[in-house]
Coordinates of C-alpha atoms in Angstrom, one line a residue:
M1 CA -40.7 -69.7 72.7
K2 CA -38.8 -66.5 72.0
K3 CA -35.6 -68.5 72.0
L4 CA -37.0 -70.9 69.4
I5 CA -38.1 -68.0 67.2
L6 CA -34.7 -66.5 67.4
I7 CA -33.0 -69.7 66.4
C8 CA -35.3 -70.1 63.5
L9 CA -34.6 -66.5 62.4
V10 CA -30.9 -67.0 62.6
L11 CA -31.1 -70.2 60.5
F12 CA -33.3 -68.5 58.0
L13 CA -31.0 -65.5 57.6
G14 CA -28.0 -67.9 57.3
T15 CA -29.7 -69.8 54.6
V16 CA -30.6 -66.7 52.7
A17 CA -27.1 -65.4 53.0
F18 CA -25.6 -68.6 51.7
A19 CA -28.1 -68.7 48.8
T20 CA -27.3 -65.1 48.0
L21 CA -23.6 -65.9 48.0
E22 CA -24.1 -68.8 45.7
I23 CA -26.2 -66.8 43.3
S24 CA -23.8 -63.9 43.2
R25 CA -21.0 -66.4 42.5
A26 CA -22.9 -67.9 39.7
Q27 CA -23.9 -64.6 38.2
G28 CA -20.5 -63.1 38.5
G29 CA -18.5 -66.2 37.9
V30 CA -17.2 -68.2 35.0
E31 CA -18.2 -71.8 34.2
V32 CA -15.2 -74.1 34.1
T33 CA -14.8 -77.8 33.4
T34 CA -11.8 -79.9 34.5
D35 CA -9.9 -81.6 31.6
S36 CA -8.4 -84.3 33.9
I37 CA -8.4 -85.4 37.5
L38 CA -7.4 -82.2 39.3
K39 CA -6.2 -81.3 42.8
L40 CA -8.1 -78.7 44.7
R41 CA -5.5 -76.5 46.5
A42 CA -5.9 -74.3 49.6
G43 CA -4.2 -71.5 47.6
P44 CA -3.1 -70.5 44.1
G45 CA 0.0 -72.7 43.8
T46 CA 1.3 -76.3 44.0
R47 CA 2.9 -75.7 47.4
Y48 CA -0.5 -75.1 49.1
E49 CA -2.3 -77.9 50.9
D50 CA -4.1 -80.5 48.8
L51 CA -7.8 -80.3 49.8
G52 CA -9.0 -83.1 47.6
R53 CA -9.4 -84.4 44.0
I54 CA -11.9 -83.1 41.4
P55 CA -12.9 -85.7 38.8
A56 CA -12.2 -85.0 35.1
G57 CA -15.2 -83.6 33.3
T58 CA -16.6 -81.8 36.5
T59 CA -18.3 -78.4 35.7
L60 CA -17.9 -75.7 38.4
I61 CA -18.2 -72.0 38.8
A62 CA -15.0 -70.0 39.2
F63 CA -15.6 -66.9 41.3
A64 CA -12.0 -65.5 41.8
R65 CA -8.6 -65.6 40.3
D66 CA -5.0 -64.9 41.2
E67 CA -3.1 -61.9 39.8
Q68 CA -1.6 -63.8 36.9
T69 CA -4.9 -65.6 36.1
G70 CA -3.0 -68.8 36.4
W71 CA -5.3 -70.2 39.1
V72 CA -9.0 -69.7 39.8
K73 CA -11.0 -70.3 42.9
V74 CA -13.9 -72.7 42.9
E75 CA -16.1 -74.6 45.3
F76 CA -16.3 -78.4 45.2
E77 CA -18.1 -80.6 47.7
G78 CA -18.4 -77.8 50.2
K79 CA -14.8 -76.8 50.0
A80 CA -13.5 -73.6 48.5
G81 CA -10.1 -73.9 46.8
W82 CA -8.0 -73.2 43.8
V83 CA -7.4 -75.0 40.6
N84 CA -4.8 -74.5 37.9
V85 CA -6.1 -72.9 34.7
A86 CA -3.8 -75.1 32.6
F87 CA -6.0 -78.1 33.3
I88 CA -9.5 -76.6 32.7
S89 CA -11.7 -75.5 29.9
F90 CA -13.9 -72.5 30.5
K91 CA -16.7 -70.3 29.1
G92 CA -16.2 -66.6 29.7
N93 CA -13.5 -64.2 30.6
L94 CA -11.4 -65.4 33.5
R95 CA -9.6 -62.0 33.7
A96 CA -12.9 -60.3 34.5
L97 CA -13.1 -62.3 37.8
P98 CA -12.1 -60.4 41.0
I99 CA -8.6 -61.2 42.4
G100 CA -9.0 -63.4 45.4
D101 CA -6.6 -63.1 48.3
A102 CA -4.7 -66.1 49.7
A103 CA -1.9 -66.0 52.3
P104 CA 1.2 -68.0 51.3
P105 CA 1.7 -71.3 53.0
A106 CA 3.8 -71.1 56.2
G107 CA 7.4 -70.6 55.3
Q108 CA 6.8 -71.1 51.6
A109 CA 5.9 -69.1 48.5
P110 CA 3.3 -70.3 46.1
T111 CA 4.2 -71.2 42.5
G112 CA 2.4 -69.4 39.8
G113 CA 0.3 -70.9 37.0
I114 CA 0.7 -70.5 33.3
G115 CA -1.3 -67.2 33.2
G116 CA -1.5 -65.7 29.7
A117 CA 1.6 -67.5 28.3
T118 CA 3.8 -64.4 28.3
P119 CA 7.5 -64.2 29.3
T120 CA 8.1 -63.6 33.0
P121 CA 11.4 -63.4 34.8
P122 CA 11.9 -65.4 38.0
N123 CA 9.7 -63.8 40.7
S124 CA 11.0 -62.2 43.9
T125 CA 10.8 -65.5 45.8
G126 CA 12.9 -67.3 43.2
A127 CA 10.2 -69.8 42.3
P128 CA 10.7 -71.0 38.7
Q129 CA 8.3 -69.6 36.1
N130 CA 6.8 -71.6 33.2
G131 CA 9.3 -71.5 30.3
Q132 CA 12.2 -70.5 32.5
I133 CA 15.4 -72.3 31.3
E134 CA 17.3 -74.2 34.0
S135 CA 20.1 -75.4 31.7
M136 CA 21.2 -75.1 28.1
T137 CA 24.0 -77.3 26.7
L138 CA 25.3 -77.1 23.1
Y139 CA 25.4 -80.6 21.6
A140 CA 25.9 -79.8 17.9
Q141 CA 26.7 -77.1 15.3
T142 CA 26.1 -76.9 11.6
D143 CA 27.2 -74.1 9.3
R144 CA 24.0 -72.3 10.0
V145 CA 22.6 -73.5 13.4
D146 CA 23.5 -74.1 17.0
Y147 CA 21.6 -77.0 18.6
Y148 CA 21.1 -77.3 22.4
N149 CA 19.8 -79.7 25.0
I150 CA 17.6 -77.7 27.4
V151 CA 15.9 -78.3 30.7
Y152 CA 13.0 -75.8 31.4
Y153 CA 10.2 -75.4 33.9
S154 CA 6.5 -76.2 33.5
D155 CA 4.2 -76.2 36.5
G156 CA 7.3 -76.5 38.7
L157 CA 8.5 -79.6 36.9
R158 CA 11.8 -79.9 35.1
I159 CA 11.1 -80.8 31.5
A160 CA 13.8 -81.9 29.0
G161 CA 13.7 -80.6 25.5
F162 CA 15.7 -79.1 22.6
Y163 CA 16.4 -75.6 21.3
A164 CA 17.9 -74.6 18.0
E165 CA 18.7 -71.1 16.8
P166 CA 20.6 -69.6 13.8
R167 CA 24.2 -68.7 14.4
S168 CA 23.9 -65.3 12.7
P169 CA 22.5 -62.5 14.7
G170 CA 19.0 -61.1 13.9
K171 CA 15.3 -61.7 14.5
Y172 CA 13.9 -64.9 13.2
P173 CA 10.5 -66.7 13.1
A174 CA 10.1 -69.5 15.5
V175 CA 8.3 -72.9 15.7
I176 CA 7.2 -75.1 18.5
Y177 CA 7.8 -78.7 17.4
N178 CA 5.5 -81.3 19.1
R179 CA 6.8 -84.9 18.9
G180 CA 4.8 -88.0 18.6
G181 CA 4.8 -91.1 20.9
N182 CA 4.4 -91.3 24.6
R183 CA 6.9 -91.6 27.5
G184 CA 10.1 -93.0 26.0
T185 CA 8.5 -94.2 22.8
G186 CA 9.0 -91.8 20.0
A187 CA 11.3 -89.6 22.1
L188 CA 13.2 -86.9 20.3
Q189 CA 16.8 -87.7 19.4
G190 CA 17.8 -84.1 18.5
Y191 CA 17.6 -84.2 14.7
E192 CA 13.9 -84.5 13.9
F193 CA 13.3 -80.7 13.8
A194 CA 16.4 -79.9 11.8
P195 CA 14.5 -79.0 8.6
F196 CA 12.9 -76.0 10.4
A197 CA 16.2 -75.0 12.0
E198 CA 18.2 -75.2 8.8
M199 CA 15.6 -73.1 6.9
G200 CA 16.0 -70.3 9.4
F201 CA 13.6 -70.9 12.2
V202 CA 14.3 -70.8 16.0
V203 CA 13.0 -74.2 17.2
A204 CA 11.8 -75.3 20.7
A205 CA 10.8 -78.9 21.3
S206 CA 9.7 -80.8 24.4
Q207 CA 10.1 -84.4 25.5
Y208 CA 6.9 -83.7 27.7
R209 CA 6.6 -84.7 31.3
G210 CA 7.2 -88.4 31.8
G211 CA 9.5 -88.4 28.8
P212 CA 13.3 -89.0 28.9
G213 CA 15.0 -86.6 31.3
S214 CA 11.7 -85.0 32.4
E215 CA 9.9 -85.1 35.7
G216 CA 6.2 -85.8 36.1
A217 CA 3.9 -88.3 34.3
D218 CA 2.8 -88.4 30.7
Q219 CA -1.0 -87.7 30.5
L220 CA -1.6 -87.9 26.8
G221 CA -3.0 -84.4 26.4
G222 CA -3.8 -83.6 30.0
G223 CA -1.5 -81.5 32.1
D224 CA 1.4 -82.2 29.8
V225 CA 0.0 -79.8 27.3
N226 CA 1.3 -77.1 29.6
D227 CA 4.8 -78.3 28.7
V228 CA 4.0 -77.2 25.2
L229 CA 2.5 -73.9 26.2
A230 CA 5.5 -73.1 28.4
L231 CA 7.6 -73.0 25.3
I232 CA 5.9 -69.8 24.3
P233 CA 7.3 -67.7 27.1
L234 CA 10.6 -69.6 26.6
L235 CA 10.8 -68.5 23.0
K236 CA 9.7 -64.9 23.8
S237 CA 12.6 -64.7 26.3
R238 CA 15.2 -65.3 23.6
G239 CA 16.6 -62.3 21.8
Q240 CA 16.6 -63.9 18.4
V241 CA 12.9 -64.7 18.3
D242 CA 10.4 -62.4 16.5
P243 CA 7.4 -62.8 18.8
S244 CA 5.0 -61.8 16.0
R245 CA 6.0 -64.9 13.9
I246 CA 5.7 -68.0 16.1
A247 CA 4.2 -71.2 14.5
M248 CA 3.4 -74.6 15.9
F249 CA 3.9 -78.0 14.3
G250 CA 2.9 -81.5 15.5
S251 CA 2.9 -85.0 14.2
S252 CA 0.8 -88.0 15.4
R253 CA 0.4 -87.5 19.2
G254 CA 2.2 -84.2 18.7
A255 CA -0.7 -83.1 16.6
L256 CA -3.1 -83.9 19.5
M257 CA -0.9 -81.7 21.7
T258 CA -1.0 -79.0 19.1
Y259 CA -4.8 -79.0 18.8
I260 CA -5.3 -78.9 22.6
A261 CA -2.7 -76.1 23.0
L262 CA -4.4 -74.1 20.3
R263 CA -7.8 -74.6 21.9
K264 CA -6.4 -73.4 25.3
L265 CA -4.7 -70.4 23.8
G266 CA -7.9 -69.4 22.0
E267 CA -10.0 -69.7 25.2
R268 CA -7.5 -67.3 26.8
G269 CA -7.7 -64.9 24.0
S270 CA -4.0 -65.4 23.2
S271 CA -2.7 -64.7 19.7
D272 CA 0.8 -65.9 20.4
I273 CA 0.6 -68.7 17.8
K274 CA 0.0 -67.3 14.3
V275 CA -0.2 -70.5 12.2
A276 CA -0.1 -74.3 12.7
A277 CA 0.4 -77.5 10.8
T278 CA 0.0 -81.2 11.6
T279 CA 0.8 -84.5 10.0
S280 CA -0.7 -87.9 10.7
A281 CA -2.8 -86.4 13.4
L282 CA -4.2 -88.2 16.4
T283 CA -7.5 -86.3 16.4
D284 CA -10.2 -88.5 17.9
L285 CA -9.4 -90.9 20.8
F286 CA -12.8 -92.6 20.4
M287 CA -12.1 -93.4 16.8
W288 CA -8.6 -94.5 17.6
A289 CA -9.9 -97.0 20.2
K290 CA -12.2 -98.5 17.5
E291 CA -9.1 -98.8 15.2
R292 CA -7.0 -100.3 18.0
P293 CA -9.1 -102.1 20.7
D294 CA -6.0 -102.7 22.8
L295 CA -5.8 -99.1 23.8
N296 CA -8.6 -99.0 26.4
G297 CA -7.0 -101.7 28.4
G298 CA -3.5 -100.4 27.8
A299 CA -2.2 -97.0 27.0
Y300 CA -5.4 -95.1 27.7
L301 CA -5.7 -96.6 31.2
E302 CA -2.0 -95.9 31.9
L303 CA -1.8 -92.4 30.5
V304 CA -5.3 -91.0 31.0
G305 CA -6.2 -93.1 34.0
A306 CA -9.5 -94.2 32.5
T307 CA -11.2 -95.9 29.5
T308 CA -13.4 -94.2 26.9
S309 CA -16.5 -95.6 28.5
G310 CA -15.4 -95.0 32.0
N311 CA -14.6 -91.3 31.6
P312 CA -15.8 -90.1 28.2
A313 CA -15.3 -86.4 29.2
A314 CA -11.6 -86.9 29.6
F315 CA -11.4 -88.3 26.1
R316 CA -13.6 -85.6 24.5
A317 CA -11.3 -83.0 26.1
R318 CA -8.5 -84.6 24.1
S319 CA -10.3 -85.1 20.8
A320 CA -10.3 -82.1 18.5
T321 CA -13.3 -83.3 16.5
Y322 CA -15.5 -82.4 19.5
W323 CA -14.4 -78.8 19.7
A324 CA -13.0 -77.9 16.3
G325 CA -14.5 -74.4 16.4
L326 CA -12.3 -73.5 19.3
I327 CA -9.2 -73.7 17.0
R328 CA -8.8 -70.2 15.8
V329 CA -5.4 -70.4 14.1
P330 CA -5.0 -71.1 10.4
L331 CA -4.4 -74.9 10.3
L332 CA -2.8 -77.2 7.7
I333 CA -3.7 -80.9 8.1
Q334 CA -1.7 -83.5 6.1
H335 CA -2.4 -87.2 6.4
G336 CA -1.4 -90.2 4.3
D337 CA -4.2 -92.5 2.9
A338 CA -2.0 -95.5 3.6
D339 CA -1.4 -94.7 7.3
T340 CA -1.9 -97.9 9.3
V341 CA -1.1 -96.3 12.7
V342 CA -3.7 -93.5 12.8
S343 CA -6.5 -93.7 10.2
V344 CA -6.8 -90.9 7.7
E345 CA -10.5 -90.9 8.6
Q346 CA -9.6 -89.0 11.8
S347 CA -8.2 -86.0 9.9
K348 CA -11.1 -86.1 7.4
A349 CA -13.5 -85.9 10.4
L350 CA -11.6 -82.9 11.8
G351 CA -11.6 -81.2 8.3
A352 CA -15.4 -81.6 8.1
A353 CA -15.8 -80.2 11.6
L354 CA -13.6 -77.2 10.8
K355 CA -15.5 -76.6 7.6
R356 CA -18.8 -76.6 9.5
T357 CA -17.5 -74.0 11.9
G358 CA -16.0 -71.7 9.2
R359 CA -12.4 -72.0 10.5
S360 CA -9.4 -71.4 8.3
Y361 CA -7.8 -74.7 7.3
K362 CA -6.5 -76.8 4.5
L363 CA -6.7 -80.6 4.4
I364 CA -4.2 -82.5 2.2
I365 CA -4.6 -86.3 1.8
Q366 CA -1.2 -87.6 0.6
A367 CA -1.6 -90.5 -1.8
F368 CA 0.1 -93.7 -0.6
G369 CA 1.4 -91.8 2.4
D370 CA 2.4 -93.8 5.5
H371 CA 2.3 -92.6 9.1
G372 CA 5.7 -90.8 8.8
L373 CA 4.8 -89.4 5.3
F374 CA 8.3 -90.5 4.3
T375 CA 7.4 -90.6 0.6
H376 CA 6.3 -87.0 0.9
D377 CA 9.4 -85.6 2.7
E378 CA 7.5 -85.9 6.0
G379 CA 5.1 -83.1 4.9
Y380 CA 7.7 -80.3 5.1
P381 CA 7.2 -78.9 1.6
E382 CA 3.5 -78.2 2.1
T383 CA 4.1 -77.1 5.7
M384 CA 6.6 -74.5 4.6
K385 CA 4.3 -73.2 1.9
W386 CA 1.6 -72.8 4.6
F387 CA 3.9 -71.0 7.0
Q388 CA 5.1 -68.7 4.2
Q389 CA 1.5 -67.7 3.6
Y390 CA 0.9 -66.5 7.1
I391 CA 4.3 -65.5 8.7
G392 CA 6.6 -65.3 5.7
R393 CA 8.2 -62.0 4.8
S394 CA 10.0 -60.6 1.7
G395 CA 13.4 -62.3 1.4
D396 CA 12.4 -65.5 3.2
N397 CA 13.3 -68.6 1.3
W398 CA 11.4 -71.5 2.8
D399 CA 11.5 -73.7 -0.3
Y400 CA 12.1 -77.1 1.2
Y401 CA 13.7 -78.5 -2.0
Y402 CA 16.1 -75.6 -2.2
W403 CA 17.4 -76.5 1.3
K404 CA 17.0 -80.3 1.1
D405 CA 20.7 -81.2 0.6
A406 CA 21.7 -79.0 3.5
I407 CA 18.9 -80.4 5.7
L408 CA 20.0 -84.0 5.0
N409 CA 23.6 -83.2 5.7
A410 CA 22.6 -81.6 9.0
I411 CA 20.5 -84.6 10.0
G412 CA 23.4 -86.9 9.2
K413 CA 25.7 -84.9 11.4
L414 CA 23.2 -84.6 14.2
R415 CA 22.5 -88.4 14.2
K416 CA 26.3 -89.0 14.6
N417 CA 26.5 -86.5 17.3
W418 CA 23.7 -88.0 19.2

């Protein structure tokens, strides 16, 4: 009888201890939600053992973090493990979490996460950091600008991209240029961002994972957004960049990447991006599926791994109309009313959502504008006026029409070079 009482007491105390642990975690933790299917790792890095998969849209409590706040510790289906901050949304301050200890995997060193998107040199183990440049090859020069092919790191993947900087020494504003398309479709050819470069900006642009020359798989606004975020520490590591004047621009799918990147930066309390502009923005994947019914059985399934009805959380996480209030950067939205690829109604819906939340934005509907806004100089004149308003300084001349001849000459040269 005494033995039975002792066993019951042990079980009771164990239950109380477990419940207390769970309550303390919830009270001291941060609620996080996975943006896509996510691996649960045994430690804070991609070289740790894979403990399982967490479905997209799963809400968990994070109760510890690594030193860089690039990974957080959660519990899923009875297993405690680590997830990469780049692939989650969260409510609360991750940096307030206690630092959890995790021994490195045998014979290996863990790779870090994105952390706060600040420049970091290679660590003592030699593991590549997000934004670290592996190679940089000059492919063209104009009178004013050097143009480079680059390969840089993002989540341990080698990502292809482009970099352009003025040939004259000095500190310059910078812009992250986010391309449209997916995988090889719409891939950059090395001239698309020339207007920014020729007007005096340092430019960084990504082909994204799964694109030409890049490792990994395109996820249409999933983990590939980290390839955009990694360009921030890349730019900050360059001596010619004024880190107080970094902008972001995206067109079509690149606008979707811009919106998600801005949301993630806002959630982390980062002010690295001072202003942003988009054209012909892919804003709501549910609306786009109605405009193009072929997407659910095609590109959505291939890139997101689901349909809008099968995993709506994954598509909400990629659709800015659902979380417009989380975009805290002054935003210019341009869209043509004759766009047959992405309806102007998507940008109108985002504009309405931004207005409801009191965010700083401007919506311009370009009359007779197609998807490329080619009859409106691709939206550059208005974009430069918007950038001037927020990061321009005395002496800057960002009048697109003043530079237009030089820009067209540069584009012609870059096309031939390519």
